[in-house]
mmCIF file of C-alpha atoms in Angstrom:
data_model
loop_
_atom_site.group_PDB
_atom_site.id
_atom_site.type_symbol
_atom_site.label_atom_id
_atom_site.label_comp_id
_atom_site.label_asym_id
_atom_site.label_seq_id
_atom_site.Cartn_x
_atom_site.Cartn_y
_atom_site.Cartn_z
ATOM 1 C CA MET G 1082 4.478 -16.097 26.535
ATOM 2 C CA ALA G 1083 2.605 -19.291 27.353
ATOM 3 C CA ASP G 1084 4.472 -21.084 24.563
ATOM 4 C CA LEU G 1085 7.779 -20.171 26.148
ATOM 5 C CA GLU G 1086 6.658 -21.506 29.501
ATOM 6 C CA GLN G 1087 5.450 -24.728 27.892
ATOM 7 C CA LYS G 1088 8.758 -25.090 26.086
ATOM 8 C CA LYS G 1089 10.690 -24.600 29.328
ATOM 9 C CA GLU G 1090 8.475 -27.156 31.049
ATOM 10 C CA ARG G 1091 9.085 -29.706 28.271
ATOM 11 C CA VAL G 1092 12.837 -29.156 28.498
ATOM 12 C CA LEU G 1093 12.770 -29.686 32.246
ATOM 13 C CA GLU G 1094 10.633 -32.805 31.871
ATOM 14 C CA ASN G 1095 13.070 -34.181 29.299
ATOM 15 C CA LEU G 1096 16.019 -33.485 31.586
ATOM 16 C CA VAL G 1097 14.265 -35.205 34.473
ATOM 17 C CA THR G 1098 13.581 -38.215 32.257
ATOM 18 C CA VAL G 1099 17.259 -38.480 31.298
ATOM 19 C CA ILE G 1100 18.402 -38.209 34.923
ATOM 20 C CA GLU G 1101 15.843 -40.766 36.116
ATOM 21 C CA GLU G 1102 16.956 -43.167 33.377
ATOM 22 C CA LEU G 1103 20.577 -42.683 34.430
ATOM 23 C CA ASP G 1104 19.710 -43.336 38.080
ATOM 24 C CA GLU G 1105 17.814 -46.495 37.141
ATOM 25 C CA ASN G 1106 20.647 -47.796 34.956
ATOM 26 C CA LEU G 1107 23.249 -47.128 37.640
ATOM 27 C CA MET G 1108 21.145 -48.859 40.285
ATOM 28 C CA THR G 1109 20.748 -51.860 37.991
ATOM 29 C CA VAL G 1110 24.498 -52.092 37.491
ATOM 30 C CA ASP G 1111 25.099 -51.747 41.236
ATOM 31 C CA ALA G 1112 22.662 -54.595 41.884
ATOM 32 C CA LEU G 1113 24.681 -56.946 39.671
ATOM 33 C CA GLY G 1114 27.314 -57.413 42.343
ATOM 34 C CA ASP G 1115 31.065 -57.005 42.464
ATOM 35 C CA ASP G 1116 32.211 -60.155 40.666
ATOM 36 C CA THR G 1117 33.224 -58.217 37.557
ATOM 37 C CA LYS G 1118 33.942 -54.800 39.003
ATOM 38 C CA LYS G 1119 35.815 -53.417 35.983
ATOM 39 C CA LYS G 1120 33.016 -54.425 33.639
ATOM 40 C CA HIS G 1121 30.481 -52.669 35.869
ATOM 41 C CA ARG G 1122 32.557 -49.488 35.997
ATOM 42 C CA LEU G 1123 32.630 -49.459 32.203
ATOM 43 C CA LYS G 1124 28.849 -49.867 32.049
ATOM 44 C CA LYS G 1125 28.403 -47.016 34.524
ATOM 45 C CA TRP G 1126 30.718 -44.843 32.458
ATOM 46 C CA TYR G 1127 28.734 -45.702 29.316
ATOM 47 C CA TYR G 1128 25.408 -44.768 30.963
ATOM 48 C CA GLU G 1129 26.874 -41.499 32.253
ATOM 49 C CA LYS G 1130 28.249 -40.636 28.810
ATOM 50 C CA LYS G 1131 24.885 -41.467 27.226
ATOM 51 C CA ALA G 1132 23.053 -39.233 29.727
ATOM 52 C CA ILE G 1133 25.426 -36.348 29.038
ATOM 53 C CA HIS G 1134 24.920 -36.848 25.301
ATOM 54 C CA ASP G 1135 21.131 -36.802 25.765
ATOM 55 C CA ILE G 1136 21.332 -33.639 27.871
ATOM 56 C CA LYS G 1137 23.463 -31.977 25.203
ATOM 57 C CA LYS G 1138 20.823 -32.904 22.615
ATOM 58 C CA ILE G 1139 18.016 -31.434 24.719
ATOM 59 C CA LEU G 1140 19.944 -28.197 25.161
ATOM 60 C CA HIS G 1141 20.911 -28.114 21.491
ATOM 61 C CA ASP G 1142 17.265 -28.485 20.481
ATOM 62 C CA VAL G 1143 16.430 -25.266 22.354
ATOM 63 C CA ASN G 1144 19.504 -23.451 20.991
ATOM 64 C CA LYS G 1145 21.393 -23.374 24.283
ATOM 65 C CA TYR G 1146 24.281 -25.664 23.303
ATOM 66 C CA GLU G 1147 26.066 -25.401 19.966
ATOM 67 C CA LYS G 1148 28.731 -28.115 20.253
ATOM 68 C CA TYR G 1149 26.298 -31.042 19.994
ATOM 69 C CA ASP G 1150 27.357 -33.804 17.597
ATOM 70 C CA ASP G 1151 24.493 -36.101 16.681
ATOM 71 C CA LYS G 1152 26.876 -38.888 15.629
ATOM 72 C CA GLU G 1153 29.083 -38.698 18.733
ATOM 73 C CA MET G 1154 27.252 -41.467 20.594
ATOM 74 C CA LYS G 1155 27.162 -43.740 17.540
ATOM 75 C CA LYS G 1156 30.917 -43.343 17.121
ATOM 76 C CA PHE G 1157 31.436 -44.077 20.804
ATOM 77 C CA GLU G 1158 29.227 -47.192 20.713
ATOM 78 C CA LYS G 1159 30.984 -48.427 17.583
ATOM 79 C CA GLU G 1160 34.316 -48.070 19.345
ATOM 80 C CA LEU G 1161 33.002 -49.936 22.390
ATOM 81 C CA ASP G 1162 31.700 -52.776 20.223
ATOM 82 C CA LYS G 1163 35.319 -53.723 19.606
ATOM 83 C CA TYR G 1164 35.393 -54.797 23.243
ATOM 84 C CA ASP G 1165 32.502 -57.246 23.353
ATOM 85 C CA GLU G 1166 33.154 -58.093 27.015
ATOM 86 C CA TRP G 1167 31.856 -54.701 28.175
ATOM 87 C CA THR G 1168 28.198 -55.565 27.516
#
């Protein structure tokens, strides 16, 4: 039973880490200013999508989410690379 509790604790810690990283990234983008507002919205969207992908992975690893696609984020980043002005 202790193993289950430890596993739950690790999952929660991982989720907290993902959310804290998202918060930090969004604050960084907000601090850049409004001179290129569209570019910043795209960066925020990217960070949100990445956080959701990471959360899906965490849940998939503990068999709570079956629709996880490991290559989804790589495909998304490859598509975004076509638009080099987003970075």
